[in-house]
GROMACS .gro file of N, CA and C in nm:
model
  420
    1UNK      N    1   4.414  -4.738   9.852
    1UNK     CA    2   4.281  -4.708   9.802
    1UNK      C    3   4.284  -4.680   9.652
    2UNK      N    4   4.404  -4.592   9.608
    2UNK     CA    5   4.388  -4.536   9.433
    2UNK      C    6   4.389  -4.674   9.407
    3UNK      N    7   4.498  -4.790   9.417
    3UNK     CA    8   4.517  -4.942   9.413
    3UNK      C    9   4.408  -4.978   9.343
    4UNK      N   10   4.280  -5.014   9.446
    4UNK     CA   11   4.187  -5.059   9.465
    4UNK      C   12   4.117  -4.971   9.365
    5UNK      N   13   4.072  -4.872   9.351
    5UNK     CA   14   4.023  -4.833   9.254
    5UNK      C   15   4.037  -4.864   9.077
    6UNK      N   16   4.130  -4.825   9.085
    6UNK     CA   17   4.239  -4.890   8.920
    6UNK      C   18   4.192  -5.027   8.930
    7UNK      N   19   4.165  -5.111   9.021
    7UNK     CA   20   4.154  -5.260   8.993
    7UNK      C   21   4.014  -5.285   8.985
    8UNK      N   22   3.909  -5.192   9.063
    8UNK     CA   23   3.791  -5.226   9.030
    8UNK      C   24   3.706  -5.164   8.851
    9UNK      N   25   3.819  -5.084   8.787
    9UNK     CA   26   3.767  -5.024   8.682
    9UNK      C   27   3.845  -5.073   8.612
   10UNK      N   28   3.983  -5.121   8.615
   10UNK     CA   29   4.014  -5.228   8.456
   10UNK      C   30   3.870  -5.371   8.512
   11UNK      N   31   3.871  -5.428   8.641
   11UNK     CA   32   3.733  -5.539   8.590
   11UNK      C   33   3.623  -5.509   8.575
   12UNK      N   34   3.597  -5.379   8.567
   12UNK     CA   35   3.494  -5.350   8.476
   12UNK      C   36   3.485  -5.347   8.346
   13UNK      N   37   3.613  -5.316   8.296
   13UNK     CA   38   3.631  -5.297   8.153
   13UNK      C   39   3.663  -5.424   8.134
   14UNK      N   40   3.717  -5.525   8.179
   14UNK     CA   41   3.702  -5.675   8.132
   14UNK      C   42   3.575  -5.701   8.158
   15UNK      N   43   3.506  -5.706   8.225
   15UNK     CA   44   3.373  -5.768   8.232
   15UNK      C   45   3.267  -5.680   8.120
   16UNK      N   46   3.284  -5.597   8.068
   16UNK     CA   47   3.240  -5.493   7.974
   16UNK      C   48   3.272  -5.592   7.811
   17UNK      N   49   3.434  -5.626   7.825
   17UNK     CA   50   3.460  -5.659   7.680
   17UNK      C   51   3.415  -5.808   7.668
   18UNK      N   52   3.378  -5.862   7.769
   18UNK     CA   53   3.324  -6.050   7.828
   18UNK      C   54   3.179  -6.010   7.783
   19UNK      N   55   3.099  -5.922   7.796
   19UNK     CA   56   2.992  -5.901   7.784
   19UNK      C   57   2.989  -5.826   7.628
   20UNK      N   58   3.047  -5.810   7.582
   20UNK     CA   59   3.060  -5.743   7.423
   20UNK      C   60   3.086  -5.864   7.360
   21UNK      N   61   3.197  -5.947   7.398
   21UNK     CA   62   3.228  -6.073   7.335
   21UNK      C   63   3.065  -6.164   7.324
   22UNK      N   64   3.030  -6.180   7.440
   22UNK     CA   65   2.913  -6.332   7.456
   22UNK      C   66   2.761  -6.224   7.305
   23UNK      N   67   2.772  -6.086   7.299
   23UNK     CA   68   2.718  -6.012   7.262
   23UNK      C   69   2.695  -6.034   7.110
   24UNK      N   70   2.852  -6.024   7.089
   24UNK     CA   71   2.891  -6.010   6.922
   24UNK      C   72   2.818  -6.165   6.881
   25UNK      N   73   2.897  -6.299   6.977
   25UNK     CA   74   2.920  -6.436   6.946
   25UNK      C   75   2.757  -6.476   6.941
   26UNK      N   76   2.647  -6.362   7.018
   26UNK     CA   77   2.505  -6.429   6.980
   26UNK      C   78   2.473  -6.333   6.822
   27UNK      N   79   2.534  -6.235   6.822
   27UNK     CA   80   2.485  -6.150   6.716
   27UNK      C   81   2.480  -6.221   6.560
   28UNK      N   82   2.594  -6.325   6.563
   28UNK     CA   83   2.708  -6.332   6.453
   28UNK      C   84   2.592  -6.487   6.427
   29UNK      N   85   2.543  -6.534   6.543
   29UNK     CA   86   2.461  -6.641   6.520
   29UNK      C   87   2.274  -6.623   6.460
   30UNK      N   88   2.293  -6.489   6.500
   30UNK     CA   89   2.175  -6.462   6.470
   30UNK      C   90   2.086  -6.405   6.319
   31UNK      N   91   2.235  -6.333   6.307
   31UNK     CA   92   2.230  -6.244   6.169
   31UNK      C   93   2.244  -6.345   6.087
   32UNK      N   94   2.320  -6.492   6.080
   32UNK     CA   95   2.304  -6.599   5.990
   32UNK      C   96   2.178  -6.655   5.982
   33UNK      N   97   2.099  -6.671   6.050
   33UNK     CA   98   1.943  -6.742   6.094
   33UNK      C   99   1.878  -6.584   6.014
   34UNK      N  100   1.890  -6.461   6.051
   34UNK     CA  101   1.832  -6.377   6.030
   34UNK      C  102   1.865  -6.344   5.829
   35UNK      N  103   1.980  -6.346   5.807
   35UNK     CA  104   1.985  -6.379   5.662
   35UNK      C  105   1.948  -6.469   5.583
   36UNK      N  106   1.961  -6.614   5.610
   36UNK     CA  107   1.875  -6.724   5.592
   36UNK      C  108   1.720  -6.720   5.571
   37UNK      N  109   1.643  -6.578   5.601
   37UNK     CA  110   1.533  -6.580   5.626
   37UNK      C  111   1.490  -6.409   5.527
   38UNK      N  112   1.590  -6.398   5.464
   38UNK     CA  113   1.549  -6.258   5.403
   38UNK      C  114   1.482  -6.293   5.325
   39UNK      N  115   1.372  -6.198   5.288
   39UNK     CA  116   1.301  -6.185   5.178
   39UNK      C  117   1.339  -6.168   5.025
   40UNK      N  118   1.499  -6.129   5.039
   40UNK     CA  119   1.564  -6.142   4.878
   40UNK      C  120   1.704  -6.138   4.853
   41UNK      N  121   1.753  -6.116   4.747
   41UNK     CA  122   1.874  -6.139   4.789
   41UNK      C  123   1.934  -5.995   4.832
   42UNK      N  124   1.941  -5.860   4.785
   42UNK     CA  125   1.967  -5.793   4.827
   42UNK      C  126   1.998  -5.781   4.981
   43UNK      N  127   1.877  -5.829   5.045
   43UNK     CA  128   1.878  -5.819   5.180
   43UNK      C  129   1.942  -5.870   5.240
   44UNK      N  130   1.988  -5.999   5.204
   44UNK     CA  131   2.060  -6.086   5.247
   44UNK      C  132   2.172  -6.067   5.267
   45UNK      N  133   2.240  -6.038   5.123
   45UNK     CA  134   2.380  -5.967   5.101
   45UNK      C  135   2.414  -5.878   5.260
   46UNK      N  136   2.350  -5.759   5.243
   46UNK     CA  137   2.337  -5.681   5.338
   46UNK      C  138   2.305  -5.720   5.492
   47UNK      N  139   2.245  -5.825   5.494
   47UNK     CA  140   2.259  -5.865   5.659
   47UNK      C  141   2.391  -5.944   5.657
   48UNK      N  142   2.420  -6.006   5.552
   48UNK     CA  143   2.585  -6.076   5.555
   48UNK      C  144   2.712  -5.986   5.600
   49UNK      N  145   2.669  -5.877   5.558
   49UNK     CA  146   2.770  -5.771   5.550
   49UNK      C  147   2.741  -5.751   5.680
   50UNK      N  148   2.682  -5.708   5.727
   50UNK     CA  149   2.684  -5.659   5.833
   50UNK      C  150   2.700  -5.802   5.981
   51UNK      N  151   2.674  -5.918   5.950
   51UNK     CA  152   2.712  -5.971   5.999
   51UNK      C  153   2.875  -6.011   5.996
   52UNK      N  154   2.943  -5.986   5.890
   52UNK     CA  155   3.061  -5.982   5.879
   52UNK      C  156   3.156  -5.890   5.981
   53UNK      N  157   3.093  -5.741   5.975
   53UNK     CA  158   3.143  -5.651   6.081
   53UNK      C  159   3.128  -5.701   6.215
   54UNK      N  160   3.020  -5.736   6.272
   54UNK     CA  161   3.002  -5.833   6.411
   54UNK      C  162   3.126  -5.945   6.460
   55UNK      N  163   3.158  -6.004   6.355
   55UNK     CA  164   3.255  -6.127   6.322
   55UNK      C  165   3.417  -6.047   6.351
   56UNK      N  166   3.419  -5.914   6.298
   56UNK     CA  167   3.524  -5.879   6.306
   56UNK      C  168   3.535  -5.793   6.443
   57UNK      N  169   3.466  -5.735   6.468
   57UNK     CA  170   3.399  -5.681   6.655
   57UNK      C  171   3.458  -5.783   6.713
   58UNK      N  172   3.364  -5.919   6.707
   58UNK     CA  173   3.416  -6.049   6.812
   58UNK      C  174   3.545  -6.050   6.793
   59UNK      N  175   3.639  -6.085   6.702
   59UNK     CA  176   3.808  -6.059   6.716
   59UNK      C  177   3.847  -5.978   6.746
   60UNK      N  178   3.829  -5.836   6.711
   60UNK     CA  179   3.876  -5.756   6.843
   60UNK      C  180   3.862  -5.732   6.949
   61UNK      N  181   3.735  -5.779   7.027
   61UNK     CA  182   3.732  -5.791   7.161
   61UNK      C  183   3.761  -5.884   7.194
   62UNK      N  184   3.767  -6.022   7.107
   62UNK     CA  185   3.848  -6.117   7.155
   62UNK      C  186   3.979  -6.112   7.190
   63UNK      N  187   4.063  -6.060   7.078
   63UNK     CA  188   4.231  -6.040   7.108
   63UNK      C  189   4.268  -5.946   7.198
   64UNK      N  190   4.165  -5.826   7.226
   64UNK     CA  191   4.167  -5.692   7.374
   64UNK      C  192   4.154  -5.795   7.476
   65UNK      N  193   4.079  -5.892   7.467
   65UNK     CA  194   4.083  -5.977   7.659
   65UNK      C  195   4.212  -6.042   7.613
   66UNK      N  196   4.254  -6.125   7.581
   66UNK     CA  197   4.386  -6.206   7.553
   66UNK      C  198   4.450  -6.103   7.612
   67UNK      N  199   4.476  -5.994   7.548
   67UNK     CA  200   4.614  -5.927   7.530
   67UNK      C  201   4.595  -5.871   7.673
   68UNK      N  202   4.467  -5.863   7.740
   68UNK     CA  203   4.496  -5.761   7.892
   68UNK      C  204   4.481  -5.898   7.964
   69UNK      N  205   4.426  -5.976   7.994
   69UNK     CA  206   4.450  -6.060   8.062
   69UNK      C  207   4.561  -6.239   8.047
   70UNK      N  208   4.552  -6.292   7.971
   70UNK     CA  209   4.636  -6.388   7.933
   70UNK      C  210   4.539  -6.495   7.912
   71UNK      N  211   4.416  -6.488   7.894
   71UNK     CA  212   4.334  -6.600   7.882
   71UNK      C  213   4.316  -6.573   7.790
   72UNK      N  214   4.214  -6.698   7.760
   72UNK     CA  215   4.116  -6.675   7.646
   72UNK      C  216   3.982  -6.672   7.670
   73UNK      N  217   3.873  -6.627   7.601
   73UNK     CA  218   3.742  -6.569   7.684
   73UNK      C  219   3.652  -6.693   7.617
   74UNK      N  220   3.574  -6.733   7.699
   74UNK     CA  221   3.466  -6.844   7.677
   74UNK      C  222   3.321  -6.807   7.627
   75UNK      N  223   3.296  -6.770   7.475
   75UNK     CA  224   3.187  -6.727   7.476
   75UNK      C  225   3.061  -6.780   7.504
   76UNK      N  226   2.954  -6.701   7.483
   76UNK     CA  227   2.809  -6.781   7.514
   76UNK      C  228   2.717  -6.708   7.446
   77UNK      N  229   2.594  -6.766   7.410
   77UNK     CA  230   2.522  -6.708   7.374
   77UNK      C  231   2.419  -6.662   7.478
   78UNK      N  232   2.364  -6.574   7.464
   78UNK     CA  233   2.324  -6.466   7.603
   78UNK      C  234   2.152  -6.492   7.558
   79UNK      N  235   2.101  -6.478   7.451
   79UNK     CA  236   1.963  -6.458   7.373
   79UNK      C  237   1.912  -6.582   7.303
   80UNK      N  238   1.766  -6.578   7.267
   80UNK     CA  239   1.747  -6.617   7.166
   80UNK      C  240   1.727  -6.529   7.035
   81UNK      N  241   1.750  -6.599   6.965
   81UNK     CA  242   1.714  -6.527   6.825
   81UNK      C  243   1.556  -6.558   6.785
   82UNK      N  244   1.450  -6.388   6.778
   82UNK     CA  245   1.335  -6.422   6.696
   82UNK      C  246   1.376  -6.517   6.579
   83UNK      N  247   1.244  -6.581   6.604
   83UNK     CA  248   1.239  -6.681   6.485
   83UNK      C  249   1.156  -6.679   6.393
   84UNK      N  250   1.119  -6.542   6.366
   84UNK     CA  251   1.048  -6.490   6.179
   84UNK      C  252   1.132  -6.402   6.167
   85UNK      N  253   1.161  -6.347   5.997
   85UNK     CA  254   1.203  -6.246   5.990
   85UNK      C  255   1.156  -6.090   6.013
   86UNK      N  256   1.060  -6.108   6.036
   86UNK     CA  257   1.040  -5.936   6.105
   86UNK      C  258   1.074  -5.921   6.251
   87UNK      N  259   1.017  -6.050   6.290
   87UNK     CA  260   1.068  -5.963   6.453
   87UNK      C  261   1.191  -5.981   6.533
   88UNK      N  262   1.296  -6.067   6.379
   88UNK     CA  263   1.462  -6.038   6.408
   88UNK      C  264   1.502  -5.938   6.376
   89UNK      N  265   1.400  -5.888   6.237
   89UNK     CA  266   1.501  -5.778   6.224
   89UNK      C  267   1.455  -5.650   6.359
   90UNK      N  268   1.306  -5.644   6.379
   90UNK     CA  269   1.280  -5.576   6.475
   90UNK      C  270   1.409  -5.567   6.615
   91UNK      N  271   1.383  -5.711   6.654
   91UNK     CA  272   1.470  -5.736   6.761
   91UNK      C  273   1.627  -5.711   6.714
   92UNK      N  274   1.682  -5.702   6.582
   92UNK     CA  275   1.790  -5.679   6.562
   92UNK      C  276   1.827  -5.502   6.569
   93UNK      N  277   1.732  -5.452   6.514
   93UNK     CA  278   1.754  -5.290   6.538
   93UNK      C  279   1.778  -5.233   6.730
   94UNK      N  280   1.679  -5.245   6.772
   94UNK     CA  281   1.678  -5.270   6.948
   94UNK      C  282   1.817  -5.264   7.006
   95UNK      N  283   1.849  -5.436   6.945
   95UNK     CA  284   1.994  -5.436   7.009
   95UNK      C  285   2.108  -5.310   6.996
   96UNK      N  286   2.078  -5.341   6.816
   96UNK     CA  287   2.195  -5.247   6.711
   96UNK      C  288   2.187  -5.091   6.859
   97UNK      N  289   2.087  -5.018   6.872
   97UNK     CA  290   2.090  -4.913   6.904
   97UNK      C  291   2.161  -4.913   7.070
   98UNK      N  292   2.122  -5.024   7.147
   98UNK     CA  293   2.145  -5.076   7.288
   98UNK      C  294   2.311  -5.059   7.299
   99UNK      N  295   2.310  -5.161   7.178
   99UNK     CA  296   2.498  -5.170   7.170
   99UNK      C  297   2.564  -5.034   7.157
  100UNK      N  298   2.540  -4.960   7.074
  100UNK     CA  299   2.588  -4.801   7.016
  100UNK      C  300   2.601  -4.764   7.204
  101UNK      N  301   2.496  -4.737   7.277
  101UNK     CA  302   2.515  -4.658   7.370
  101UNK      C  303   2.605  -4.754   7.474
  102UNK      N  304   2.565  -4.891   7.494
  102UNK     CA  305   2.725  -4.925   7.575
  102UNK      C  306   2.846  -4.962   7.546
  103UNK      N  307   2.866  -4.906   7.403
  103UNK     CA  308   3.001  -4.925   7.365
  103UNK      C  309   3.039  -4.797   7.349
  104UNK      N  310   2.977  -4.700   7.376
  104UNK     CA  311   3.022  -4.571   7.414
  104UNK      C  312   3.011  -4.528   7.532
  105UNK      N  313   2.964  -4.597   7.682
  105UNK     CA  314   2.994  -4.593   7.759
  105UNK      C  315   3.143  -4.608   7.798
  106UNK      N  316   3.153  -4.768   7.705
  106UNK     CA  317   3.299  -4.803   7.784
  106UNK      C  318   3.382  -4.741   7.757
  107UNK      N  319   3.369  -4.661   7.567
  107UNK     CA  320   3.489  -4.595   7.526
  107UNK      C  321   3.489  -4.499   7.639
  108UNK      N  322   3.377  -4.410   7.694
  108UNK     CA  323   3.422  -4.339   7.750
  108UNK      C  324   3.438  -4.320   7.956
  109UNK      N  325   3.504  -4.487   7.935
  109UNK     CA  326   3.545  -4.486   8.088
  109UNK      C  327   3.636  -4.548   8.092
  110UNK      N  328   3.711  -4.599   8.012
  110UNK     CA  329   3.814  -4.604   7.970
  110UNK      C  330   3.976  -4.535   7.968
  111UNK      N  331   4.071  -4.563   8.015
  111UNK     CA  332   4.186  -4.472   7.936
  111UNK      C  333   4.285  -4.534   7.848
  112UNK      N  334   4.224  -4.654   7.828
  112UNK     CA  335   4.294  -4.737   7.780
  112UNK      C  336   4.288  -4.703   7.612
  113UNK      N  337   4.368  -4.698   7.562
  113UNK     CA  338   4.374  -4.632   7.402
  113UNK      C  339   4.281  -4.750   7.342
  114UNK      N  340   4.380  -4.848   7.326
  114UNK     CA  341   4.302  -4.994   7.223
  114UNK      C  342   4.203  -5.022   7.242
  115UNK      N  343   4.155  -4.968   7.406
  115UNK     CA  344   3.996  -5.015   7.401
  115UNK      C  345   3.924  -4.909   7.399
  116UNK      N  346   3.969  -4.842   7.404
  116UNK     CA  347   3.890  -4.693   7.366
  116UNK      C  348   3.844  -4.706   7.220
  117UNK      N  349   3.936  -4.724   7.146
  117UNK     CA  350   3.940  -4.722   7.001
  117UNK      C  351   3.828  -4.810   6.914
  118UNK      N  352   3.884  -4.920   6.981
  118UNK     CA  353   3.817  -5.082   6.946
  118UNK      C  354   3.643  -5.039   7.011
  119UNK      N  355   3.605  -4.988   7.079
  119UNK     CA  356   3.454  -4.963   7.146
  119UNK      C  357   3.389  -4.858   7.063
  120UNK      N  358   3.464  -4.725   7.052
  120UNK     CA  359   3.463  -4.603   6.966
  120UNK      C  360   3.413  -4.662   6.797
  121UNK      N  361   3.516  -4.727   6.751
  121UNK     CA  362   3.489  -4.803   6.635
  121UNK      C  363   3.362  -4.875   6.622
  122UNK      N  364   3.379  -4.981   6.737
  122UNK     CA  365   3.231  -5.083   6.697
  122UNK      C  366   3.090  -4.988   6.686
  123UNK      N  367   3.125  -4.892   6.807
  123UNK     CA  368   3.032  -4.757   6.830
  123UNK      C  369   2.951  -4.742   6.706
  124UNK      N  370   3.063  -4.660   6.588
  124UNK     CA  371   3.016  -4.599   6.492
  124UNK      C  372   2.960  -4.794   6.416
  125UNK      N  373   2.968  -4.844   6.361
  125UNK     CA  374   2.936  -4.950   6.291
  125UNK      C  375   2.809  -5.003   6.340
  126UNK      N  376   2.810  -5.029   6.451
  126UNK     CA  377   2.660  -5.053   6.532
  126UNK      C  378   2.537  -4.957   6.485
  127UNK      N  379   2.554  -4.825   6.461
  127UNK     CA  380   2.482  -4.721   6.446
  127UNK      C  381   2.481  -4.730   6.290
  128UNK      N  382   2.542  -4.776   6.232
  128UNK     CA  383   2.548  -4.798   6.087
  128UNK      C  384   2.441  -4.933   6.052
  129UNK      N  385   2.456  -5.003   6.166
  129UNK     CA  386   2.356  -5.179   6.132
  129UNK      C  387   2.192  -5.102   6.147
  130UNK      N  388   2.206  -5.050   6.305
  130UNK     CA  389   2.105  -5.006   6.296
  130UNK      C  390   2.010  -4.908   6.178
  131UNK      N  391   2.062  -4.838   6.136
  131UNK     CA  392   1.966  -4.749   6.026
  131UNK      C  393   1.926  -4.857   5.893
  132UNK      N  394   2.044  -4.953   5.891
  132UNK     CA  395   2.008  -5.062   5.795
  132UNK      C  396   1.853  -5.136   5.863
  133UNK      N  397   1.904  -5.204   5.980
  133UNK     CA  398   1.759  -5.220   6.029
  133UNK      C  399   1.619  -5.187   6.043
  134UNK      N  400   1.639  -5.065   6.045
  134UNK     CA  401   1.532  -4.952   6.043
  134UNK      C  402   1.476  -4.927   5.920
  135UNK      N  403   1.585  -4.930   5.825
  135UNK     CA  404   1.556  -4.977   5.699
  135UNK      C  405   1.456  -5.066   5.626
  136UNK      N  406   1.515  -5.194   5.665
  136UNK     CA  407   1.420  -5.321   5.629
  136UNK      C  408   1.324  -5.301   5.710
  137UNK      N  409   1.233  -5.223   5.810
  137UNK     CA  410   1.132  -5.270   5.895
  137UNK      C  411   1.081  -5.172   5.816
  138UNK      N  412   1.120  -5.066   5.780
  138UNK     CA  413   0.993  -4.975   5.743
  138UNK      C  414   0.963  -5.041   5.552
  139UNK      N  415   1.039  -5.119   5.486
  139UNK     CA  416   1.045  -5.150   5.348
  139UNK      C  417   0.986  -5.277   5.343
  140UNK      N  418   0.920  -5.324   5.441
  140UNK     CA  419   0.903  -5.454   5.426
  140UNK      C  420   0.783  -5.527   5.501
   0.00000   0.00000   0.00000
C-alpha cells in the first residue's frame, strides 16, 4: 500500500510538471503575439523579459521530466491567445496569478528538492509577471 501511494504522488508530480510544461510552451507563444502588439517600446521590452523567464521555466521543467522519467515531454499548446492587446494582457495577469498558486501547490507536495525548488522559484517570478500585468492594465 505505502508502494502504491509513493507511485500515485510522484504521477502526480509528473503530470503537474506535463501540465506546467504544455503551460509555459503556450505562455512563451503568447507573450510573443502579446509583445508584438504593445503599445510602445518600453512595454515591449518588458513583456520580452518576462517572456524570457517563461522560456527559462519551460527548460526547467523540461529537464525535471527528462531527468525523473527518461523521456522527453511532448508539448502543446493548451489556450488560445486573446487577440487585442488588452485582453492578453488582461488574460495574461489571470493566468500569471493561477500559475503562482499551482506552482505552490506542487512545491508544497512535493519532497522532491529540484522540484520543490524549480516550482518555489517559478512561484516567486510568476507573481513578479503578474504585478507587471496589473501594471499595464491599469496604465493603459
Amino acid at each position: 500500500m505505502n508502494q502504491n501511494t509513493i507511485t500515485s504522488v510522484e504521477s502526480d508530480i509528473l503530470n503537474d510538471i506535463l501540465k506546467a510544461i504544455n503551460s509555459e510552451y503556450t505562455t512563451i507563444s503568447c507573450y510573443e503575439l502579446l509583445a508584438n502588439q504593445a503599445p510602445d517600446s518600453e512595454i515591449k521590452d518588458r513583456i520580452l523579459e518576462i517572456r524570457n523567464d517563461e522560456i527559462r521555466h519551460y527548460e526547467t521543467f523540461w529537464y525535471l521530466y527528462i531527468s525523473l522519467t527518461g523521456q522527453e515531454p511532448i508539448p502543446q499548446i493548451i489556450k488560445q491567445c486573446p487577440s487585442d492587446f488588452k485582453d492578453g494582457v488582461a488574460a495574461a495577469f489571470i493566468d500569471e496569478q493561477e500559475t503562482v498558486d499551482f506552482y505552490h501547490d506542487v512545491a508544497r507536495k512535493t519532497d522532491n528538492q529540484a522540484v520543490k525548488n524549480a516550482f518555489t522559484q517559478a512561484s516567486a517570478d510568476e507573481q513578479n509577471h503578474a504585478v507587471w500585468f496589473l501594471y499595464f492594465l491599469n496604465h493603459n
